[in-house]
Amino acid sequence: MTYTTQRNKLTDVSRTLAKVALGELPADLVITNGTLVNVHSGELIPHMDVAISSGRIAYIGQAQHTIGEQTKVIDAAGKYMTPGLLDGHMHVESTMLSVTEFAKAGLAKGTTAIFMDPHEIANVFGAEGVRLMHEEGQGLPLKVFTTFPSCVPATSDLEDAGASLEVADIEAGLQWDNVSGLGEVMNFPGVVFGDPKMCGEIAATIASGKAVTGHFPSEDDRMLQAYLASGVTSDHETVTREQGLHKVRMGMHLMIREGSAWHDVKEVIKIVTEDKVKTANISLVTDDVSPQTLVEKGHLNHVVRRAIEEGVDPVTAIEMATINVARYFRLEQDLGSIAPGKCADIVLIDDLQKMEPSTVITDGTVIYEAGQLTVEFPTFVYPEHIRNSMHVKRALTPEDFRLASRSTVETTTVNVISIIENSARTAKMTAALPIRTGIIQPDIAQDIVRLACIDRHHGSGDISLAFAHGFQVKSGAVASTVAHDSHNLLVMGINEDDMAFAANELIRLGGGTIVVENGVVLAQVPLTIAGLMSEKTLPEVVAEVAQLDQAWKHIGCNINAPFMTFSLIALPVIPEIRISNRGLVDVTQFKLVDVELV
């Protein structure tokens, strides 16, 4: 059976629901004898039934009076009935999957709605890319809401993306059905110091009655409060307990993140377990999740499980992934709890500590049961030009990756991007590197390798060169068109020959990520949709990414989620230092700086 959306507005079916509740009409589906996770009262209530009609909840309690001859009955004895999980901030592109393939994985893990920020595809194809991903999501059993991207490009004068979005684009996008707010406002200095574009976008969002989602990695309190006073209401970039506590005290909606590479729950959740703050203005989110994490650990259910492991009461943890999210986006009339009138998005779970669904229901339809999806998903095909996004001026040569020194001695001092494992942040460091025939050399002994960022959108021929520390790479090269947020072509390696080979192979593939050594491809993941997402199925992508992980290890890198860490090395809005197609960016000063300190 191919799934077709059958969502009813409450106003269209309220009389039917009332009649089912009174026993005047039979329910379509009744779940019997489960333990209700009540996120309104914070209780676990045993031996409860839930009657469903027209895709919404009609009655909760002892619902035998709602069962007719055609009513489907699910026995939930021994199981918990939780609301479907809501991910309040994520980027589908980071899963490397299309929206449809992600939906299959997310639903199987109990996620029934997402609030995606498609600013990755926006940086490649602008409003058209956003519209295509949004439209793909509207025909799925997963509820796909969009926060319209706010910072495309992420900075206006430090990089070149494939497209830009202006205030008029945001004003138009906010009118689309199921666009629920403004995507993470990463240009926080622009907001704080009154950039007209940022202020215009925020004003348009507030006028539309929708949420202005934030991105605030700074520890400057004056800037934080200016940011809040400008109309931004949430943040998912909090990494310390102290930051989290202060933001909650300031009335900010705190999104605590646990993705594949950034593990913030352990530290930030202490404001709940130790500081005992009220949790109504706190939610759990994923932000960026790899295909491997989806399969091996889960999606938002994994984040809820991590909170529980850190000592949060299971019902409280579920509240932070359901009703709190719905309230933040002003959708609590439809989503976030099991209550009369709400959409019948319900997850059956055997053990709240494990948070593994046995049955997932959306809009009253069983979507996942006994380890299998029960419906066929519709097909969505992207236009040809979206699948042809590599516009590099010419083939790359080894000479393109050689950084000439201005020094006349045998060594020189350079600025280096030092990555931090399991963190979206980097550290600025300096190092003395050798010079050979006038070219600055990498140094494996210091764990310093070559790095390049190449314009892939405009055919300009722009190439910037720098150095990276912390990846432990000892041979070969890697390349990726997933290079947040402008998604230019990012290349890193030891020798120039492999770097040129990796870059050219990726151009030939149409984008993606690749690992090579001595002119041989060790692993590759073609991402032909905008150079960001695969057209393949989840199992196929998982297999390719598994080979990619092994290839990273083969060339010496043993850090967690190296591909995701690498993909963020070009994001010039998170401290301290990054690379863009224009050069080396000091994020603390928001300016380009020299690589060589001579």
Coordinates of C-alpha atoms in Angstrom, one line a residue:
M1 CA 0.0 0.0 0.0
T2 CA 1.5 3.4 -1.0
Y3 CA 1.0 6.0 1.7
T4 CA -1.1 9.0 0.8
T5 CA -1.4 11.9 3.3
Q6 CA -4.8 11.9 5.0
R7 CA -4.4 14.7 7.5
N8 CA -7.5 16.3 8.8
K9 CA -7.7 19.7 10.5
L10 CA -9.3 19.5 13.9
T11 CA -12.1 21.9 12.8
D12 CA -13.0 19.5 10.0
V13 CA -13.5 16.4 12.2
S14 CA -14.2 17.8 15.7
R15 CA -17.9 16.7 15.6
T16 CA -16.9 13.2 14.5
L17 CA -14.4 13.0 17.4
A18 CA -17.0 14.1 19.8
K19 CA -19.4 11.4 18.7
V20 CA -16.7 8.8 19.0
A21 CA -15.9 10.0 22.5
L22 CA -19.6 9.7 23.4
G23 CA -19.9 6.2 21.9
E24 CA -22.3 7.4 19.1
L25 CA -19.8 6.4 16.4
P26 CA -17.2 3.7 16.4
A27 CA -13.4 4.5 16.4
D28 CA -11.2 3.6 13.5
L29 CA -8.5 2.3 15.8
V30 CA -8.3 1.6 19.5
I31 CA -5.1 0.9 21.4
T32 CA -5.9 -1.0 24.6
N33 CA -4.4 -1.6 28.0
G34 CA -1.2 0.4 27.6
T35 CA 0.6 2.6 30.1
L36 CA 0.1 6.2 29.0
V37 CA 3.0 8.5 29.2
N38 CA 1.2 11.7 30.1
V39 CA 3.4 14.7 29.3
H40 CA 0.8 17.1 30.6
S41 CA 0.7 15.8 34.1
G42 CA 4.1 14.1 34.2
E43 CA 2.5 10.7 35.0
L44 CA 2.7 7.1 33.9
I45 CA -0.9 5.9 33.9
P46 CA -1.5 2.2 33.5
H47 CA -4.3 0.2 31.8
M48 CA -5.4 3.0 29.5
D49 CA -7.0 2.8 26.0
V50 CA -6.7 5.4 23.2
A51 CA -9.5 5.7 20.6
I52 CA -8.6 7.2 17.3
S53 CA -10.9 8.5 14.5
S54 CA -10.1 10.5 11.3
G55 CA -6.4 10.5 12.2
R56 CA -6.9 12.2 15.6
I57 CA -7.4 11.1 19.2
A58 CA -11.1 11.0 20.2
Y59 CA -11.0 9.4 23.7
I60 CA -8.5 8.3 26.4
G61 CA -9.5 5.9 29.3
Q62 CA -11.6 2.8 29.1
A63 CA -12.6 2.9 25.5
Q64 CA -14.6 -0.3 25.0
H65 CA -17.6 1.8 24.1
T66 CA -15.8 3.2 21.0
I67 CA -15.1 -0.3 19.5
G68 CA -17.3 -1.3 16.6
E69 CA -17.3 -4.2 14.2
Q70 CA -14.8 -2.5 11.8
T71 CA -12.6 -1.0 14.5
K72 CA -9.0 -2.1 14.4
V73 CA -7.7 -3.0 17.9
I74 CA -4.0 -3.1 19.1
D75 CA -3.3 -4.7 22.4
A76 CA -0.6 -2.6 24.1
A77 CA -0.4 -4.7 27.3
G78 CA 3.1 -4.4 28.8
K79 CA 3.9 -1.4 26.6
Y80 CA 4.2 2.3 27.1
M81 CA 2.2 4.7 24.8
T82 CA 4.2 7.9 24.2
P83 CA 3.6 10.8 21.9
G84 CA 5.5 10.7 18.7
L85 CA 8.9 12.4 19.1
L86 CA 9.4 15.8 17.6
D87 CA 12.9 17.0 16.5
G88 CA 12.9 20.7 16.9
H89 CA 16.1 21.3 15.0
M90 CA 17.8 19.2 12.4
H91 CA 19.4 19.3 8.9
V92 CA 18.1 16.4 6.8
E93 CA 21.1 16.9 4.4
S94 CA 23.5 15.9 7.1
T95 CA 22.1 12.4 7.0
M96 CA 23.2 12.2 3.3
L97 CA 19.7 10.9 2.6
S98 CA 16.8 12.4 0.7
V99 CA 13.8 13.6 2.9
T100 CA 12.0 10.4 1.9
E101 CA 14.7 8.0 2.9
F102 CA 15.4 9.9 6.1
A103 CA 11.6 9.7 6.9
K104 CA 11.8 5.9 6.7
A105 CA 14.7 5.8 9.2
G106 CA 13.3 8.5 11.5
L107 CA 9.8 6.9 11.8
A108 CA 11.3 3.5 12.6
K109 CA 12.9 5.2 15.6
G110 CA 9.8 6.9 16.8
T111 CA 10.3 10.4 15.3
T112 CA 6.9 11.5 13.8
A113 CA 7.7 15.1 13.1
I114 CA 10.8 17.2 12.3
F115 CA 11.5 20.9 12.1
M116 CA 14.2 20.9 9.4
D117 CA 16.4 23.8 8.5
P118 CA 17.4 23.1 4.9
H119 CA 20.0 25.8 4.8
E120 CA 22.5 23.3 3.3
I121 CA 20.6 23.0 0.0
A122 CA 19.8 26.7 0.2
N123 CA 23.5 27.6 0.0
V124 CA 23.6 25.6 -3.2
F125 CA 20.3 26.4 -4.9
G126 CA 18.6 29.1 -2.9
A127 CA 14.9 29.2 -2.4
E128 CA 14.3 26.7 -5.2
G129 CA 16.3 24.1 -3.2
V130 CA 14.4 24.8 0.0
R131 CA 11.1 24.5 -1.9
L132 CA 12.0 21.2 -3.4
M133 CA 13.0 19.6 0.0
H134 CA 9.9 21.1 1.6
E135 CA 7.6 19.7 -1.1
E136 CA 9.2 16.3 -0.9
G137 CA 8.4 16.3 2.8
Q138 CA 4.7 17.2 2.5
G139 CA 3.6 13.8 1.1
L140 CA 5.2 11.6 3.7
P141 CA 3.8 9.9 6.9
L142 CA 6.5 11.9 8.7
K143 CA 5.3 15.4 9.4
V144 CA 7.9 17.7 7.9
F145 CA 7.9 21.3 9.0
T146 CA 10.5 23.7 7.7
T147 CA 12.2 26.7 9.3
F148 CA 13.1 28.9 6.4
P149 CA 16.9 29.4 6.2
S150 CA 18.0 32.7 7.5
C151 CA 21.7 33.0 6.7
V152 CA 22.5 32.1 3.1
P153 CA 25.4 32.5 2.9
A154 CA 26.2 32.2 6.6
T155 CA 28.4 35.3 6.3
S156 CA 28.2 38.0 3.6
D157 CA 31.9 38.9 3.1
L158 CA 33.9 35.8 4.1
E159 CA 32.8 33.2 1.7
D160 CA 30.9 32.6 -1.6
A161 CA 27.9 30.2 -1.6
G162 CA 26.0 29.0 -4.6
A163 CA 23.0 31.2 -3.8
S164 CA 21.7 33.9 -1.4
L165 CA 18.4 34.5 0.3
E166 CA 17.1 38.0 1.0
V167 CA 14.4 39.3 3.2
A168 CA 11.9 39.1 0.4
D169 CA 12.6 35.3 0.0
I170 CA 12.0 34.8 3.7
E171 CA 8.8 36.8 3.6
A172 CA 7.5 34.6 0.8
G173 CA 8.7 31.3 2.3
L174 CA 7.0 32.1 5.6
Q175 CA 3.7 31.9 3.8
W176 CA 4.1 28.3 2.7
D177 CA 2.0 25.7 4.5
N178 CA 4.0 24.0 7.3
V179 CA 6.8 26.6 7.3
S180 CA 7.0 27.1 11.1
G181 CA 9.6 29.7 11.6
L182 CA 13.0 31.2 10.7
G183 CA 16.0 28.9 10.5
E184 CA 18.9 29.2 12.9
V185 CA 20.1 32.8 12.8
M186 CA 23.9 32.1 12.7
N187 CA 25.0 35.6 11.9
F188 CA 24.6 36.7 15.6
P189 CA 26.9 39.7 15.2
G190 CA 24.7 40.9 12.4
V191 CA 21.7 40.6 14.6
V192 CA 23.3 42.3 17.6
F193 CA 24.8 45.2 15.6
G194 CA 21.7 45.8 13.5
D195 CA 22.4 44.3 10.1
P196 CA 19.3 45.4 8.0
K197 CA 19.0 42.0 6.4
M198 CA 19.0 40.1 9.7
C199 CA 16.7 42.6 11.3
G200 CA 14.3 42.5 8.4
E201 CA 14.1 38.7 8.4
I202 CA 13.4 38.6 12.2
A203 CA 10.8 41.3 11.9
A204 CA 9.0 39.4 9.1
T205 CA 9.0 36.2 11.1
I206 CA 7.7 37.9 14.2
A207 CA 5.0 39.5 12.1
S208 CA 4.0 36.1 10.8
G209 CA 3.6 34.8 14.4
K210 CA 6.3 32.2 14.0
A211 CA 9.4 31.2 15.9
V212 CA 12.8 32.8 15.3
T213 CA 15.3 29.9 16.0
G214 CA 18.8 30.8 17.0
H215 CA 22.5 29.8 16.9
F216 CA 24.6 31.5 19.6
P217 CA 28.0 29.9 20.4
S218 CA 29.5 33.0 22.0
E219 CA 29.9 33.5 25.8
D220 CA 29.5 37.2 25.7
D221 CA 26.5 38.0 27.9
R222 CA 25.9 41.4 26.5
M223 CA 25.7 40.0 23.0
L224 CA 23.4 37.2 24.2
Q225 CA 21.0 39.6 25.7
A226 CA 21.1 41.9 22.7
Y227 CA 20.4 38.8 20.6
L228 CA 17.4 37.9 22.7
A229 CA 16.1 41.5 22.7
S230 CA 16.3 41.4 18.9
G231 CA 13.7 38.7 18.8
V232 CA 15.6 35.4 18.6
T233 CA 14.1 32.9 21.0
S234 CA 16.1 29.6 21.0
D235 CA 19.7 28.2 20.8
H236 CA 21.1 24.7 20.1
E237 CA 24.9 25.7 20.3
T238 CA 25.2 25.4 24.1
V239 CA 28.0 23.2 25.3
T240 CA 28.4 23.9 29.0
R241 CA 26.2 23.7 32.0
E242 CA 26.9 27.4 32.9
Q243 CA 25.9 28.6 29.4
G244 CA 22.7 26.5 29.5
L245 CA 21.7 27.7 33.0
H246 CA 22.2 31.3 32.0
K247 CA 20.2 31.0 28.8
V248 CA 17.3 29.4 30.5
R249 CA 17.3 32.1 33.2
M250 CA 17.2 34.7 30.4
G251 CA 14.0 33.1 29.0
M252 CA 15.7 31.5 26.0
H253 CA 14.3 28.1 24.7
L254 CA 17.3 25.8 25.2
M255 CA 17.8 23.1 22.6
I256 CA 20.2 20.5 24.0
R257 CA 21.9 18.7 21.1
E258 CA 23.2 15.2 20.7
G259 CA 24.2 14.4 17.2
S260 CA 26.7 12.1 15.7
A261 CA 29.7 14.3 16.3
W262 CA 28.6 16.8 18.9
H263 CA 27.7 15.2 22.3
D264 CA 26.3 18.0 24.4
V265 CA 23.8 16.1 26.6
K266 CA 26.3 14.9 29.2
E267 CA 27.3 18.3 30.2
V268 CA 24.3 20.6 29.5
I269 CA 21.7 18.3 31.0
K270 CA 23.2 18.9 34.4
I271 CA 21.0 22.0 34.6
V272 CA 18.1 19.5 34.9
T273 CA 19.7 16.8 37.0
E274 CA 21.7 19.0 39.4
D275 CA 20.4 22.6 39.1
K276 CA 16.8 21.3 39.0
V277 CA 15.6 24.0 36.6
K278 CA 12.1 23.8 35.2
T279 CA 12.2 22.0 31.9
A280 CA 9.2 23.5 30.1
N281 CA 11.5 25.7 28.0
I282 CA 14.1 23.0 27.2
S283 CA 14.0 20.5 24.3
L284 CA 16.2 17.8 22.9
V285 CA 17.4 17.9 19.3
T286 CA 19.8 16.1 17.0
D287 CA 21.1 18.9 14.7
D288 CA 23.3 16.6 12.5
V289 CA 23.0 12.8 12.4
S290 CA 24.9 10.4 10.2
P291 CA 23.4 7.4 8.5
Q292 CA 25.4 5.1 10.8
T293 CA 24.0 6.7 13.9
L294 CA 20.4 6.4 12.6
V295 CA 20.9 2.7 12.2
E296 CA 23.1 1.9 15.1
K297 CA 21.8 4.2 17.8
G298 CA 18.6 5.8 16.5
H299 CA 17.4 9.3 15.9
L300 CA 15.7 11.5 18.6
N301 CA 15.0 8.4 20.7
H302 CA 18.8 8.1 21.1
V303 CA 18.9 11.7 22.5
V304 CA 16.0 10.9 24.9
R305 CA 17.8 7.8 26.0
R306 CA 21.0 9.7 26.6
A307 CA 19.1 12.2 28.8
I308 CA 17.7 9.3 30.8
E309 CA 21.1 7.7 31.1
E310 CA 22.4 11.0 32.6
G311 CA 19.7 10.8 35.3
V312 CA 16.7 12.6 33.8
D313 CA 13.3 11.0 34.7
P314 CA 12.0 9.2 31.6
V315 CA 8.7 11.1 31.4
T316 CA 10.6 14.4 31.7
A317 CA 13.0 13.4 29.0
I318 CA 10.0 12.5 26.7
E319 CA 8.4 15.9 27.5
M320 CA 11.6 17.6 26.2
A321 CA 11.2 15.7 22.9
T322 CA 7.4 16.2 22.5
I323 CA 5.2 18.8 24.1
N324 CA 8.0 21.3 24.8
V325 CA 8.8 21.3 21.1
A326 CA 5.2 21.6 20.0
R327 CA 4.7 24.5 22.4
Y328 CA 7.8 26.3 21.1
F329 CA 6.6 26.2 17.6
R330 CA 3.0 27.0 18.7
L331 CA 1.6 23.7 17.4
E332 CA 0.5 22.2 20.7
Q333 CA -3.1 22.1 19.5
D334 CA -2.1 19.4 17.1
L335 CA 1.1 17.8 18.3
G336 CA 3.2 16.8 21.3
S337 CA 0.9 14.8 23.5
I338 CA -1.7 12.0 23.7
A339 CA -4.8 14.0 24.4
P340 CA -8.3 14.4 22.8
G341 CA -8.2 16.3 19.5
K342 CA -4.5 15.8 18.9
C343 CA -3.1 14.1 15.8
A344 CA -2.8 10.4 16.5
D345 CA 1.0 10.2 16.4
I346 CA 1.7 7.5 19.0
V347 CA 4.7 5.3 19.7
L348 CA 4.5 2.0 21.5
I349 CA 7.7 1.2 23.5
D350 CA 8.4 -1.9 25.7
D351 CA 11.1 -0.2 27.9
L352 CA 11.4 3.5 28.5
Q353 CA 15.1 3.1 29.4
K354 CA 15.8 1.7 26.0
M355 CA 13.4 3.9 24.0
E356 CA 13.1 1.4 21.1
P357 CA 9.7 1.5 19.3
S358 CA 7.8 -1.6 18.6
T359 CA 5.0 0.2 16.8
V360 CA 4.8 3.7 15.3
I361 CA 1.5 5.3 14.4
T362 CA 1.1 8.6 12.5
D363 CA -2.3 10.2 11.9
G364 CA -4.0 7.0 13.1
T365 CA -2.1 4.8 10.6
V366 CA 0.3 2.1 11.6
I367 CA 3.5 3.0 9.8
Y368 CA 6.0 0.7 11.5
E369 CA 5.4 -2.6 13.3
A370 CA 7.4 -5.7 14.2
G371 CA 10.6 -4.2 12.7
Q372 CA 9.1 -3.3 9.4
L373 CA 7.6 -0.3 7.7
T374 CA 4.1 -1.2 6.7
V375 CA 3.4 1.3 3.9
E376 CA 5.1 2.1 0.6
F377 CA 6.5 5.7 0.4
P378 CA 5.9 8.0 -2.5
T379 CA 8.7 8.7 -5.0
F380 CA 10.1 12.2 -5.4
V381 CA 12.6 13.0 -8.2
Y382 CA 14.7 16.1 -8.2
P383 CA 15.2 18.1 -11.5
E384 CA 18.3 17.3 -13.5
H385 CA 20.0 20.7 -12.7
I386 CA 19.7 20.0 -9.0
R387 CA 21.7 16.7 -9.7
N388 CA 24.4 18.6 -11.6
S389 CA 25.8 21.0 -9.1
M390 CA 29.6 20.8 -9.8
H391 CA 30.8 24.0 -11.5
V392 CA 34.5 24.0 -11.0
K393 CA 36.5 26.1 -13.5
R394 CA 39.0 23.4 -14.5
A395 CA 40.5 20.2 -13.5
L396 CA 42.7 20.5 -10.4
T397 CA 46.5 19.9 -10.5
P398 CA 49.0 19.1 -7.7
E399 CA 50.4 22.6 -8.1
D400 CA 47.0 24.0 -7.0
F401 CA 47.6 22.6 -3.5
R402 CA 51.1 24.0 -2.9
L403 CA 51.3 27.1 -0.6
A404 CA 54.3 29.2 -1.4
S405 CA 56.1 30.7 1.5
R406 CA 57.2 34.4 1.9
S407 CA 60.0 33.3 4.2
T408 CA 63.6 33.1 3.2
V409 CA 64.6 30.6 5.9
E410 CA 64.0 26.8 6.3
T411 CA 60.9 27.0 8.5
T412 CA 58.0 29.4 8.9
T413 CA 55.2 29.9 11.4
V414 CA 51.6 29.4 10.3
N415 CA 48.1 29.7 11.6
V416 CA 46.5 26.3 11.9
I417 CA 42.9 25.1 12.3
S418 CA 42.9 22.6 15.2
I419 CA 39.8 20.4 15.4
I420 CA 38.3 19.4 18.7
E421 CA 36.9 15.8 18.7
N422 CA 33.1 15.6 19.2
S423 CA 32.8 19.3 19.0
A424 CA 31.6 21.7 16.4
R425 CA 34.2 24.2 17.5
T426 CA 37.8 24.5 16.4
A427 CA 40.9 26.1 18.1
K428 CA 43.3 28.5 16.6
M429 CA 46.9 27.4 17.0
T430 CA 50.3 28.2 15.4
A431 CA 53.0 25.8 14.3
A432 CA 56.4 25.9 12.7
L433 CA 56.4 24.1 9.4
P434 CA 59.3 23.3 7.1
I435 CA 59.8 24.9 3.7
R436 CA 61.0 22.9 0.7
T437 CA 61.7 24.6 -2.7
G438 CA 59.7 27.6 -1.5
I439 CA 56.6 25.5 -0.6
I440 CA 55.3 25.2 3.0
Q441 CA 55.2 21.5 3.9
P442 CA 52.7 19.5 6.1
D443 CA 54.2 17.8 9.1
I444 CA 52.9 14.3 10.0
A445 CA 54.9 14.4 13.3
Q446 CA 52.9 17.4 14.4
D447 CA 49.7 16.0 12.9
I448 CA 49.4 18.9 10.5
V449 CA 48.1 18.3 7.0
R450 CA 47.3 20.4 3.9
L451 CA 43.8 21.9 3.5
A452 CA 42.1 23.5 0.6
C453 CA 38.7 25.0 -0.2
I454 CA 37.7 25.4 -3.9
D455 CA 34.7 27.3 -5.3
R456 CA 32.4 24.8 -6.9
H457 CA 29.4 27.1 -7.6
H458 CA 30.6 29.8 -9.9
G459 CA 33.5 28.4 -11.9
S460 CA 35.7 31.3 -10.6
G461 CA 38.8 29.2 -10.0
D462 CA 39.1 30.4 -6.4
I463 CA 41.2 28.2 -4.3
S464 CA 42.3 28.9 -0.7
L465 CA 45.0 26.9 1.1
A466 CA 45.7 26.4 4.8
F467 CA 46.6 23.7 7.3
A468 CA 44.6 21.5 9.7
H469 CA 45.6 19.7 12.9
G470 CA 44.0 16.9 14.9
F471 CA 42.8 14.5 12.1
Q472 CA 45.8 12.1 12.6
V473 CA 45.9 11.6 8.8
K474 CA 49.2 9.9 7.7
S475 CA 48.7 9.3 4.0
G476 CA 46.4 9.9 1.1
A477 CA 43.7 12.6 0.9
V478 CA 40.0 13.2 1.5
A479 CA 37.5 15.5 -0.3
S480 CA 33.9 16.5 0.2
T481 CA 31.3 18.8 -1.2
V482 CA 29.5 18.6 2.2
A483 CA 31.4 21.7 3.6
H484 CA 29.1 23.7 5.8
D485 CA 27.6 26.0 5.0
S486 CA 28.6 27.2 1.6
H487 CA 29.4 23.7 0.5
N488 CA 32.3 24.4 -1.7
L489 CA 34.8 21.7 -2.5
L490 CA 36.9 20.8 0.5
V491 CA 40.1 18.8 0.2
M492 CA 42.6 17.7 2.8
G493 CA 45.7 15.5 2.6
I494 CA 49.4 14.8 2.9
N495 CA 50.5 14.9 -0.7
E496 CA 49.3 17.2 -3.5
D497 CA 49.0 14.4 -6.1
D498 CA 46.3 12.6 -4.0
M499 CA 44.6 15.9 -3.2
A500 CA 44.2 16.7 -6.9
F501 CA 43.1 13.1 -7.7
A502 CA 40.5 13.2 -4.9
A503 CA 39.1 16.6 -6.0
N504 CA 38.8 15.6 -9.7
E505 CA 37.2 12.2 -8.9
L506 CA 34.6 14.0 -6.8
I507 CA 33.9 16.5 -9.6
R508 CA 33.4 13.5 -11.9
L509 CA 31.0 11.9 -9.5
G510 CA 28.8 15.0 -9.2
G511 CA 29.7 15.6 -5.6
G512 CA 29.9 13.6 -2.4
T513 CA 32.8 12.5 -0.2
I514 CA 35.8 10.4 -1.0
V515 CA 39.0 9.0 0.5
V516 CA 42.0 8.1 -1.8
E517 CA 45.5 6.9 -1.3
N518 CA 48.3 6.7 -3.9
G519 CA 45.9 7.4 -6.8
V520 CA 43.4 4.7 -5.7
V521 CA 39.9 5.3 -4.5
L522 CA 39.5 3.6 -1.1
A523 CA 35.9 4.7 -0.6
Q524 CA 33.3 7.1 -1.9
V525 CA 29.8 8.2 -1.2
P526 CA 28.2 9.9 -4.3
L527 CA 25.8 12.7 -3.2
T528 CA 24.2 13.7 -6.5
I529 CA 21.4 15.8 -5.1
A530 CA 23.0 19.2 -4.8
G531 CA 26.3 17.5 -3.8
L532 CA 24.7 16.9 -0.4
M533 CA 22.3 14.0 -0.5
S534 CA 22.2 10.5 -2.1
E535 CA 19.6 9.2 -4.4
K536 CA 20.2 5.7 -3.0
T537 CA 18.3 3.9 -0.2
L538 CA 19.3 4.0 3.5
P539 CA 20.9 0.5 3.5
E540 CA 23.0 1.4 0.4
V541 CA 24.2 4.7 1.9
V542 CA 24.9 3.0 5.3
A543 CA 27.1 0.5 3.5
E544 CA 29.0 3.2 1.6
V545 CA 29.5 5.3 4.7
A546 CA 30.8 2.2 6.6
Q547 CA 33.4 1.8 3.9
L548 CA 34.2 5.5 4.2
D549 CA 34.7 5.2 7.9
Q550 CA 37.1 2.3 7.3
A551 CA 39.0 4.3 4.7
W552 CA 39.4 7.2 7.1
K553 CA 40.9 4.8 9.6
H554 CA 43.2 3.3 6.9
I555 CA 44.8 6.6 6.3
G556 CA 45.3 7.1 10.0
C557 CA 42.3 8.9 11.3
N558 CA 40.7 7.3 14.4
I559 CA 38.6 10.2 15.8
N560 CA 34.9 9.8 16.2
A561 CA 32.8 10.9 13.2
P562 CA 35.7 12.4 11.2
F563 CA 33.6 13.1 8.1
M564 CA 31.2 15.3 10.1
T565 CA 34.1 17.1 11.8
F566 CA 35.8 17.7 8.5
S567 CA 32.5 19.0 6.9
L568 CA 32.4 21.8 9.5
I569 CA 35.9 23.0 9.1
A570 CA 34.7 25.5 6.5
L571 CA 31.9 27.0 8.6
P572 CA 32.9 30.6 9.5
V573 CA 30.3 31.3 12.1
I574 CA 31.5 28.9 14.9
P575 CA 34.7 29.9 16.7
E576 CA 37.6 30.0 16.5
I577 CA 39.1 29.5 13.0
R578 CA 37.9 28.1 9.7
I579 CA 38.7 28.0 6.0
S580 CA 36.5 29.4 3.2
N581 CA 37.0 29.7 -0.6
R582 CA 38.3 33.2 0.1
G583 CA 40.9 32.2 2.7
L584 CA 41.5 31.6 6.4
V585 CA 38.8 33.0 8.6
D586 CA 39.3 34.1 12.2
V587 CA 35.7 33.7 13.5
T588 CA 36.4 35.5 16.8
Q589 CA 37.2 38.7 14.8
F590 CA 35.0 37.8 11.7
K591 CA 37.8 38.6 9.3
L592 CA 40.2 36.9 6.9
V593 CA 43.7 36.4 8.3
D594 CA 47.0 35.3 6.7
V595 CA 48.0 31.7 6.9
E596 CA 51.7 32.5 7.2
L597 CA 52.9 34.8 10.0
V598 CA 55.8 36.5 8.3

